[in-house]
Tab-separated table of C-alpha atoms in Angstrom:
chain	number	residue	atom	x	y	z
A	1	MET	CA	81.312	23.728	97.140
A	2	LYS	CA	80.891	26.425	99.341
A	3	PRO	CA	83.518	26.164	101.436
A	4	MET	CA	86.415	25.546	98.199
A	5	ILE	CA	85.268	29.453	97.177
A	6	LEU	CA	85.898	30.912	100.900
A	7	LEU	CA	89.330	29.017	101.014
A	8	ALA	CA	90.029	30.570	97.571
A	9	LEU	CA	88.489	33.859	98.681
A	10	PHE	CA	91.036	33.750	101.709
A	11	PHE	CA	94.065	33.135	99.450
A	12	VAL	CA	93.533	36.145	97.405
A	13	LEU	CA	92.931	38.451	99.945
A	14	GLN	CA	96.211	37.315	101.458
A	15	MET	CA	97.718	37.844	98.251
A	16	ILE	CA	96.280	41.662	98.025
A	17	GLY	CA	97.326	42.030	101.720
A	18	ALA	CA	100.842	40.815	101.435
A	19	PRO	CA	101.926	44.238	99.216
A	20	PHE	CA	100.390	46.876	101.807
A	21	SER	CA	102.103	44.471	104.475
A	22	PHE	CA	106.037	44.536	103.286
A	23	GLY	CA	105.172	48.229	102.462
A	24	GLN	CA	104.180	49.186	106.158
A	25	ARG	CA	107.483	47.103	107.050
A	26	ASP	CA	109.443	49.471	105.107
A	27	LYS	CA	108.421	52.136	106.230
A	28	ASP	CA	108.746	51.222	109.556
A	29	ALA	CA	112.632	49.998	108.690
A	30	GLN	CA	113.176	53.501	106.898
A	31	LYS	CA	111.721	54.971	110.648
A	32	SER	CA	114.227	52.609	112.592
A	33	ALA	CA	116.944	53.645	110.309
A	34	ARG	CA	116.507	57.495	110.770
A	35	GLU	CA	116.566	57.023	114.445
A	36	ALA	CA	119.545	55.377	114.445
A	37	ASN	CA	121.295	57.970	112.949
A	38	ARG	CA	119.829	60.869	115.036
A	39	ALA	CA	120.595	58.093	118.107
A	40	TYR	CA	124.844	58.002	116.582
A	41	LYS	CA	125.140	61.824	116.506
A	42	ASP	CA	123.491	62.177	120.202
A	43	LYS	CA	125.656	59.349	120.986
A	44	ASP	CA	123.424	57.223	122.420
A	45	TYR	CA	124.981	54.381	120.951
A	46	TYR	CA	122.188	52.096	123.358
A	47	THR	CA	119.269	53.177	121.147
A	48	ALA	CA	121.113	53.486	117.887
A	49	ILE	CA	122.181	49.778	118.414
A	50	ILE	CA	118.395	48.938	119.030
A	51	ALA	CA	116.997	51.200	116.068
A	52	ALA	CA	119.165	49.992	113.245
A	53	CYS	CA	118.617	46.126	114.240
A	54	ASP	CA	114.587	47.152	113.864
A	55	ALA	CA	115.794	48.767	110.393
A	56	PHE	CA	117.780	45.632	108.997
A	57	GLN	CA	114.243	43.725	109.622
A	58	GLY	CA	112.706	45.927	106.818
A	59	SER	CA	114.117	45.916	102.990
A	60	LEU	CA	116.583	49.316	102.988
A	61	ASN	CA	118.221	50.413	99.779
A	62	LYS	CA	121.973	49.886	99.586
A	63	LYS	CA	122.937	53.076	100.568
A	64	GLY	CA	120.685	52.390	103.593
A	65	LEU	CA	122.552	49.106	104.370
A	66	LYS	CA	125.824	49.862	104.627
A	67	ASP	CA	125.232	53.088	106.494
A	68	MET	CA	122.962	51.072	109.244
A	69	GLY	CA	125.954	48.401	109.154
A	70	GLN	CA	127.681	51.292	109.704
A	71	VAL	CA	126.431	52.735	112.738
A	72	LEU	CA	125.592	49.330	114.341
A	73	ALA	CA	129.024	48.878	114.253
A	74	ASP	CA	130.265	51.583	115.884
A	75	SER	CA	127.594	52.095	117.982
A	76	TYR	CA	128.549	48.387	119.225
A	77	ARG	CA	132.058	49.107	119.597
A	78	LEU	CA	132.035	52.186	121.429
A	79	TYR	CA	128.814	51.335	123.769
A	80	LEU	CA	129.819	47.375	124.790
A	81	PRO	CA	132.999	47.873	125.812
A	82	GLY	CA	133.064	50.704	127.917
A	83	THR	CA	129.776	49.585	130.138
A	84	LEU	CA	131.355	46.299	130.660
A	85	ASP	CA	134.521	47.705	132.296
A	86	ARG	CA	132.217	50.098	134.382
A	87	VAL	CA	130.455	47.169	135.741
A	88	LYS	CA	133.428	44.871	136.160
A	89	ARG	CA	135.461	47.694	138.457
A	90	HIS	CA	132.487	48.024	140.275
A	91	GLU	CA	131.926	44.514	140.711
A	92	SER	CA	135.356	44.041	141.652
A	93	GLU	CA	135.626	47.122	143.948
A	94	ARG	CA	132.329	46.540	145.554
A	95	SER	CA	133.078	43.191	147.442
A	96	GLY	CA	129.983	44.056	150.173
A	97	SER	CA	131.128	47.513	150.990
A	98	TYR	CA	128.938	50.373	151.370
A	99	SER	CA	129.415	54.548	150.757
A	100	GLY	CA	125.974	55.793	151.171
A	101	LYS	CA	123.763	56.935	148.252
A	102	ALA	CA	127.108	56.989	145.455
A	103	SER	CA	126.861	52.829	146.026
A	104	VAL	CA	123.057	53.083	145.191
A	105	GLU	CA	122.964	55.197	142.338
A	106	GLU	CA	126.495	52.605	141.165
A	107	ALA	CA	124.274	49.297	141.775
A	108	ARG	CA	121.229	51.009	139.744
A	109	TYR	CA	123.759	51.899	137.237
A	110	VAL	CA	124.882	48.015	136.262
A	111	VAL	CA	121.512	46.814	136.980
A	112	GLN	CA	120.468	49.356	134.148
A	113	ALA	CA	123.607	48.209	132.012
A	114	TYR	CA	123.304	44.341	132.466
A	115	GLU	CA	119.304	44.848	131.630
A	116	LYS	CA	120.070	47.010	128.036
A	117	MET	CA	122.629	44.275	127.395
A	118	ILE	CA	120.446	42.024	127.310
A	119	ASP	CA	117.900	44.245	125.063
A	120	ILE	CA	121.205	44.643	122.783
A	121	GLN	CA	121.462	40.465	122.020
A	122	GLN	CA	118.060	39.820	121.954
A	123	ALA	CA	117.893	42.534	119.119
A	124	VAL	CA	121.485	41.080	117.563
A	125	LYS	CA	120.126	37.470	117.464
A	126	MET	CA	117.150	38.913	115.062
A	127	LEU	CA	120.462	39.722	112.243
A	128	SER	CA	121.707	37.618	109.699
A	129	PRO	CA	125.230	36.094	109.876
A	130	GLY	CA	126.413	38.291	107.228
A	131	VAL	CA	125.122	41.147	108.915
A	132	LEU	CA	126.742	40.129	112.269
A	133	SER	CA	129.819	39.419	110.161
A	134	ASP	CA	130.307	42.859	108.526
A	135	ALA	CA	129.376	44.591	111.658
A	136	GLY	CA	131.861	42.320	113.818
A	137	ILE	CA	129.673	41.251	115.816
A	138	GLN	CA	129.405	37.926	118.282
A	139	ALA	CA	126.627	37.682	119.687
A	140	VAL	CA	127.112	35.777	123.587
A	141	ASP	CA	124.802	33.676	125.257
A	142	LEU	CA	122.276	34.993	126.776
A	143	GLY	CA	122.214	32.929	130.060
A	144	ASP	CA	125.373	35.021	131.036
A	145	TYR	CA	124.160	38.126	131.478
A	146	GLY	CA	120.658	37.036	133.154
A	147	GLU	CA	122.665	35.618	135.931
A	148	MET	CA	124.866	38.923	136.429
A	149	LEU	CA	121.485	40.940	136.127
A	150	GLU	CA	120.156	38.979	138.912
A	151	ARG	CA	123.161	39.480	140.662
A	152	ALA	CA	123.491	42.954	140.490
A	153	ARG	CA	119.618	43.239	141.348
A	154	HIS	CA	120.346	41.506	144.543
A	155	TRP	CA	122.913	44.129	145.327
A	156	TYR	CA	121.063	46.917	144.314
A	157	ASP	CA	118.308	45.620	146.660
A	158	VAL	CA	120.880	45.641	149.931
A	159	PHE	CA	122.175	48.779	149.312
A	160	ALA	CA	118.853	50.832	148.421
A	161	GLY	CA	117.525	49.032	151.878
A	162	GLN	CA	120.553	50.134	153.958
A	163	TYR	CA	120.595	53.615	152.273
A	164	ALA	CA	116.619	54.130	153.204
A	165	LYS	CA	117.490	52.937	156.748
A	166	GLU	CA	119.551	55.473	157.168
A	167	CYS	CA	117.334	58.471	155.479
A	168	TYR	CA	114.727	57.115	157.678
A	169	GLU	CA	116.717	57.825	160.530
A	170	ASN	CA	118.378	60.789	159.720
A	171	GLY	CA	114.718	62.476	158.593
A	172	GLN	CA	113.820	61.325	162.813
A	173	ALA	CA	116.482	63.147	163.920
A	174	GLU	CA	115.200	66.223	161.451
A	175	LEU	CA	111.411	65.622	162.683
A	176	ALA	CA	112.519	66.044	166.138
A	177	LYS	CA	114.034	69.271	166.031
A	178	GLY	CA	110.559	70.713	166.134
A	179	THR	CA	111.440	73.422	163.026
A	180	LYS	CA	109.852	73.785	159.840
A	181	GLY	CA	113.256	73.388	158.534
A	182	GLY	CA	113.792	70.214	160.045
A	183	ALA	CA	110.291	69.164	159.143
A	184	LEU	CA	110.946	69.963	155.448
A	185	ARG	CA	114.260	68.214	155.873
A	186	ALA	CA	112.373	65.174	156.974
A	187	TYR	CA	109.986	65.293	154.434
A	188	HIS	CA	112.513	64.811	151.751
A	189	LEU	CA	114.399	62.325	153.240
A	190	PHE	CA	111.274	59.913	154.269
A	191	ALA	CA	110.450	60.828	150.406
A	192	GLU	CA	113.625	59.644	149.115
A	193	ALA	CA	113.755	56.109	151.747
A	194	LYS	CA	110.468	55.295	149.687
A	195	GLN	CA	111.986	55.926	146.420
A	196	VAL	CA	115.250	54.281	146.786
A	197	ASP	CA	113.552	51.012	148.309
A	198	LYS	CA	110.338	50.216	147.013
A	199	ASN	CA	109.748	47.544	149.570
A	200	PHE	CA	110.787	49.828	152.437
A	201	LYS	CA	108.446	49.322	155.362
A	202	ASP	CA	104.911	51.707	155.455
A	203	ILE	CA	106.126	55.380	156.446
A	204	SER	CA	103.014	57.197	155.139
A	205	ASP	CA	102.429	58.646	158.504
A	206	GLU	CA	105.929	59.774	159.139
A	207	ILE	CA	106.041	61.402	155.582
A	208	ARG	CA	101.986	63.112	156.644
A	209	GLN	CA	103.607	64.296	160.163
A	210	ALA	CA	106.754	65.979	158.000
A	211	HIS	CA	104.221	67.514	155.549
A	212	GLN	CA	101.924	68.968	157.796
A	213	SER	CA	104.539	70.470	160.286
A	214	ALA	CA	106.749	71.574	157.205
A	215	GLN	CA	103.643	73.668	155.961
A	216	TYR	CA	103.041	77.325	156.355
A	217	ARG	CA	100.007	77.943	157.381
A	218	ILE	CA	98.243	80.498	155.172
A	219	ALA	CA	95.188	82.199	155.069
A	220	TYR	CA	93.557	83.441	151.560
A	221	VAL	CA	91.359	86.611	152.345
A	222	GLU	CA	88.782	87.922	150.423
A	223	PHE	CA	87.626	91.252	150.241
A	224	GLY	CA	84.069	91.748	149.067
A	225	THR	CA	82.210	89.133	147.161
A	226	LYS	CA	80.861	90.460	143.980
A	227	PHE	CA	84.189	91.435	142.344
A	228	THR	CA	86.637	88.836	143.332
A	229	MET	CA	87.599	85.961	141.223
A	230	PRO	CA	86.323	82.370	142.175
A	231	VAL	CA	89.112	81.434	145.116
A	232	THR	CA	88.592	77.570	144.308
A	233	SER	CA	90.168	78.457	140.310
A	234	PHE	CA	93.429	78.505	141.856
A	235	PHE	CA	94.302	77.911	145.179
A	236	SER	CA	94.032	74.546	147.102
A	237	SER	CA	92.413	73.975	151.189
A	238	ASN	CA	91.314	71.137	152.405
A	239	GLY	CA	89.192	69.914	148.827
A	240	LEU	CA	88.887	72.463	147.258
A	241	SER	CA	89.488	71.944	143.286
A	242	VAL	CA	92.115	73.741	141.582
A	243	SER	CA	93.256	74.195	137.906
A	244	SER	CA	95.877	71.793	136.759
A	245	SER	CA	98.638	74.559	137.240
A	246	ALA	CA	97.689	75.364	140.516
A	247	ALA	CA	98.055	72.025	141.581
A	248	GLU	CA	100.979	71.246	140.175
A	249	PHE	CA	102.795	73.992	142.284
A	250	VAL	CA	101.080	72.396	145.572
A	251	ALA	CA	102.167	69.452	145.194
A	252	LYS	CA	105.987	70.500	144.239
A	253	ASN	CA	106.167	72.137	147.399
A	254	PRO	CA	105.088	71.113	150.557
A	255	TYR	CA	105.027	73.925	152.874
A	256	PRO	CA	101.994	76.114	151.236
A	257	ASN	CA	98.893	75.137	153.088
A	258	PHE	CA	95.596	76.907	152.711
A	259	VAL	CA	94.259	76.604	155.927
A	260	ALA	CA	90.849	79.401	155.792
A	261	ILE	CA	89.327	81.184	153.393
A	262	VAL	CA	87.034	83.633	154.740
A	263	ARG	CA	85.472	87.056	153.576
A	264	HIS	CA	87.146	90.398	154.739
A	265	GLU	CA	84.099	91.040	156.944
A	266	GLU	CA	84.440	87.515	158.808
A	267	THR	CA	88.166	88.463	159.617
A	268	PHE	CA	89.403	91.684	160.212
A	269	ASP	CA	88.078	91.599	164.017
A	270	LEU	CA	90.114	88.357	163.859
A	271	TRP	CA	93.178	90.162	162.835
A	272	LEU	CA	92.821	92.749	165.415
A	273	ASN	CA	93.561	89.776	167.877
A	274	ALA	CA	97.155	88.823	167.657
A	275	GLY	CA	96.838	85.848	169.473
A	276	ASN	CA	94.300	84.746	167.985
A	277	VAL	CA	96.057	85.252	164.416
A	278	GLN	CA	98.987	83.840	165.153
A	279	ALA	CA	97.437	80.664	166.841
A	280	ILE	CA	95.816	79.787	163.615
A	281	HIS	CA	97.902	81.453	160.708
A	282	ASP	CA	101.427	81.563	159.904
A	283	PHE	CA	100.876	83.843	157.054
A	284	CYS	CA	97.867	85.968	155.580
A	285	VAL	CA	97.310	86.250	152.127
A	286	ALA	CA	94.380	89.189	151.242
A	287	LYS	CA	93.366	89.815	147.253
A	288	GLY	CA	92.582	93.660	147.467
A	289	PHE	CA	92.136	95.908	144.865
A	290	ASP	CA	95.508	96.600	144.151
A	291	GLY	CA	96.856	93.173	144.443
A	292	VAL	CA	98.035	90.538	147.012
A	293	VAL	CA	99.309	91.469	150.020
A	294	PHE	CA	101.553	89.253	152.490
A	295	GLY	CA	102.033	89.463	156.295
A	296	SER	CA	104.033	87.297	158.257
A	297	TYR	CA	102.635	86.308	162.051
A	298	GLU	CA	105.319	83.856	163.355
A	299	ILE	CA	107.555	86.028	165.887
A	300	PRO	CA	111.319	84.805	165.841
A	301	SER	CA	113.176	86.116	168.892
A	302	GLY	CA	114.721	89.854	168.276
A	303	SER	CA	111.344	90.574	165.715
A	304	SER	CA	108.547	92.322	166.430
A	305	VAL	CA	105.479	92.653	164.740
A	306	ASN	CA	103.168	95.269	164.282
A	307	LEU	CA	99.078	95.307	163.595
A	308	PRO	CA	98.018	96.275	162.055
A	309	VAL	CA	100.783	98.755	159.738
A	310	ASP	CA	98.360	99.826	157.077
A	311	LYS	CA	94.917	100.479	157.200
A	312	LYS	CA	92.600	102.355	154.298
A	313	GLU	CA	89.167	102.749	153.163
A	314	ILE	CA	89.131	101.497	149.569
A	315	GLU	CA	85.791	102.234	147.263
A	316	LYS	CA	85.835	101.123	143.751
A	317	GLU	CA	83.336	100.794	141.202
A	318	VAL	CA	83.184	96.826	139.740
A	319	VAL	CA	81.366	95.167	137.128
A	320	VAL	CA	78.808	93.327	138.692
A	321	GLY	CA	76.827	91.696	135.850
A	322	GLU	CA	76.359	91.975	132.130
A	323	THR	CA	73.666	91.961	129.316
A	324	ARG	CA	74.021	90.319	125.489
A	325	THR	CA	71.784	91.672	123.179
A	326	LYS	CA	71.750	92.137	119.456
A	327	GLY	CA	71.899	95.279	117.470
A	328	SER	CA	70.221	96.543	114.633
A	329	ASP	CA	73.201	95.327	112.650
A	330	GLY	CA	73.093	92.142	113.801
A	331	LYS	CA	76.134	92.156	115.819
A	332	GLU	CA	76.619	91.710	119.733
A	333	VAL	CA	76.048	94.473	122.158
A	334	VAL	CA	77.401	93.622	125.777
A	335	GLN	CA	76.321	96.103	128.192
A	336	GLN	CA	77.662	96.109	131.705
A	337	GLN	CA	75.976	96.610	135.283
A	338	LYS	CA	78.250	98.027	137.682
A	339	GLN	CA	78.279	99.543	141.048
A	340	LYS	CA	80.376	100.868	143.748
A	341	VAL	CA	82.401	98.197	146.115
A	342	LYS	CA	83.200	99.841	149.447
A	343	GLY	CA	86.306	98.108	151.219
A	344	VAL	CA	88.953	97.886	153.803
A	345	LEU	CA	92.508	96.826	153.016
A	346	HIS	CA	94.668	95.889	155.819
A	347	SER	CA	98.693	95.339	155.394
A	348	TYR	CA	100.131	93.064	157.970
A	349	VAL	CA	103.528	92.896	158.333
A	350	ARG	CA	106.413	91.574	160.050
A	351	GLU	CA	108.996	94.157	161.178
A	352	HIS	CA	113.002	93.415	161.285
A	353	ARG	CA	116.125	95.813	162.007
A	354	GLY	CA	119.238	95.061	160.244
A	355	ASP	CA	119.822	93.893	156.971
A	356	VAL	CA	117.734	90.982	155.654
A	357	THR	CA	117.752	89.579	152.385
A	358	GLY	CA	114.603	87.779	150.579
A	359	GLN	CA	114.719	85.109	148.358
A	360	VAL	CA	111.451	84.789	146.273
A	361	PHE	CA	110.290	81.815	143.648
A	362	PHE	CA	106.409	81.487	143.195
A	363	TYR	CA	104.249	80.280	140.596
A	364	ASP	CA	101.819	82.181	138.321
A	365	ALA	CA	98.658	80.560	137.610
A	366	VAL	CA	97.945	82.608	134.799
A	367	GLN	CA	101.048	82.715	132.506
A	368	GLY	CA	101.988	78.988	133.690
A	369	LYS	CA	105.416	79.425	134.255
A	370	TYR	CA	107.407	80.277	137.700
A	371	VAL	CA	108.802	83.251	138.500
A	372	LEU	CA	111.948	84.389	140.683
A	373	ASN	CA	112.153	87.297	142.568
A	374	ARG	CA	114.875	88.319	145.019
A	375	PHE	CA	115.030	91.309	147.208
A	376	VAL	CA	117.872	92.942	149.617
A	377	VAL	CA	116.498	95.494	152.114
A	378	LYS	CA	118.676	97.033	154.552
A	379	GLY	CA	117.549	98.922	157.343
A	380	GLU	CA	114.194	99.365	156.667
A	381	THR	CA	110.601	98.299	158.246
A	382	PHE	CA	108.702	96.127	155.676
A	383	HIS	CA	105.500	97.940	155.051
A	384	ARG	CA	103.403	98.258	151.914
A	385	GLU	CA	104.485	101.836	151.644
A	386	SER	CA	108.145	100.698	151.412
A	387	TRP	CA	107.871	98.613	147.685
A	388	GLU	CA	105.645	101.245	146.497
A	389	ARG	CA	108.017	103.714	146.936
A	390	GLY	CA	110.590	101.164	145.218
A	391	THR	CA	112.764	100.526	148.133
A	392	GLY	CA	114.465	97.219	147.665
A	393	ASP	CA	114.203	95.570	144.621
A	394	LEU	CA	110.756	93.051	144.493
A	395	ARG	CA	109.511	92.926	140.513
A	396	VAL	CA	108.650	90.270	138.204
A	397	PHE	CA	111.214	89.634	135.613
A	398	SER	CA	110.702	88.854	132.151
A	399	GLU	CA	111.163	85.385	130.230
A	400	ARG	CA	114.390	86.218	129.112
A	401	GLU	CA	116.016	87.685	132.145
A	402	GLN	CA	114.374	84.719	134.320
A	403	LYS	CA	116.150	82.621	131.876
A	404	ARG	CA	119.649	84.698	132.201
A	405	PHE	CA	119.098	84.860	135.728
A	406	ARG	CA	118.781	80.930	136.164
A	407	GLU	CA	121.459	80.768	134.187
A	408	LYS	CA	123.939	82.768	136.092
A	409	ASP	CA	122.479	82.341	139.768
A	410	PRO	CA	119.885	79.199	139.778
A	411	ALA	CA	117.275	79.310	142.320
A	412	PRO	CA	118.357	77.742	145.453
A	413	THR	CA	115.845	74.198	146.813
A	414	PRO	CA	115.603	73.480	149.995
A	415	PRO	CA	117.320	72.624	152.531
A	416	GLY	CA	118.763	76.163	151.991
A	417	ASP	CA	116.727	80.009	152.713
A	418	MET	CA	113.273	79.177	153.108
A	419	GLN	CA	111.379	79.883	149.627
A	420	ILE	CA	107.584	80.839	150.195
A	421	GLY	CA	105.102	80.607	147.211
A	422	ALA	CA	102.003	82.258	146.056
A	423	ILE	CA	99.686	81.433	143.541
A	424	SER	CA	98.497	84.891	141.776
A	425	ASN	CA	95.713	85.297	139.421
A	426	PHE	CA	94.984	88.783	138.339
A	427	GLY	CA	95.349	88.044	134.248
A	428	SER	CA	98.228	88.738	132.516
A	429	ARG	CA	100.467	90.586	135.327
A	430	VAL	CA	101.400	89.300	138.803
A	431	TYR	CA	100.640	91.538	141.936
A	432	VAL	CA	102.915	91.399	144.849
A	433	LYS	CA	103.171	93.613	147.474
A	434	PHE	CA	105.249	91.760	150.450
A	435	LEU	CA	106.625	87.962	150.173
A	436	GLU	CA	109.772	87.485	152.744
A	437	THR	CA	111.238	84.390	153.310
A	438	LEU	CA	111.890	83.112	156.422
A	439	PRO	CA	115.678	82.027	156.635
A	440	SER	CA	115.511	82.242	160.336
A	441	LEU	CA	112.922	79.617	160.994
A	442	TYR	CA	114.917	77.114	158.676
A	443	GLU	CA	117.478	76.001	161.073
């Protein structure tokens, strides 16, 4: 008796659940119909076909059925013939010929085209004969496209392997130049080789060597101990934790390498020895009372360095702590403890003669956006006071100005003029006192 009761209960639950199942399926169909219409308007006919086929699996009203039928017919007509023509043209012209990266990209397109056509065939097979007839669709045998897909994958592997080999050899030649620019180009070429051919031999050592050679060694200097922000919150250096925005910047730019984090009292004596400094750092980034000071120690031919350009004593009252109490009215009262802190601000820069055009592209970790600055200095000796006097054009652009600037004149990407990146964390503003590109090193 008990098994019979359980069986009856099972059938009752099935009957109760069925309407909910159909209701969900209808909602899914309507969602797919909206996606199909949106994709059709965007001329994404592949997505429109797949979504329209999904929509037919639910219950649509008369108008919905008509609309989906039209979307399906038009998308099928607009997508399939053009795709097949391009694929056939590629296969007839290929004949085993290879023409560099263009061959790899075309072979990739053919593979993706066959994969999409198989997806379409599988989706179309789920439609009723009436829907297929109304849309003018004839489902073809899956076996043909499956065989073509395997052949297309074979040719992609052949072309990708050949192109990856070229990238690797060109990368080795660039790395052998012994310049930062060559190392940076080698880094991108090695990465390209691994990207196009996943089965390419292990070149992790070469990538690591190019990455390290392309880096600009940067020393970050903290002024004082109480009033500076924790360096681990926004800079990357040998295992230190970083914020996500700073980590993203460092990941995208292989050349900043923060090799040293030192207190000002530990490093000023070292700075006075140009030989030691040049051996350790390419650049120094120092956070002081009035922002970030950038200096370059790498000395190309024809240039000279003055060490130091600027040195001054600074005294500032800073907040070193606070206490929180509740007043008689129940509101929180914050009392700050302050003390005067002395510091020495050095500004080390490279001196240039003649016209210099700089291009700067750095990331503001506070505001979470990239900022592009450009400047031109004619016949000037670079030092901090020149920026304070307004010489050149170095400032933070507003978001609207950045957008307009990018549209008119997009920032160059390597290979090209070297761009030095810096991460700043000073509240709502970005402070830059000196930032210079090094086109002479990018040869």
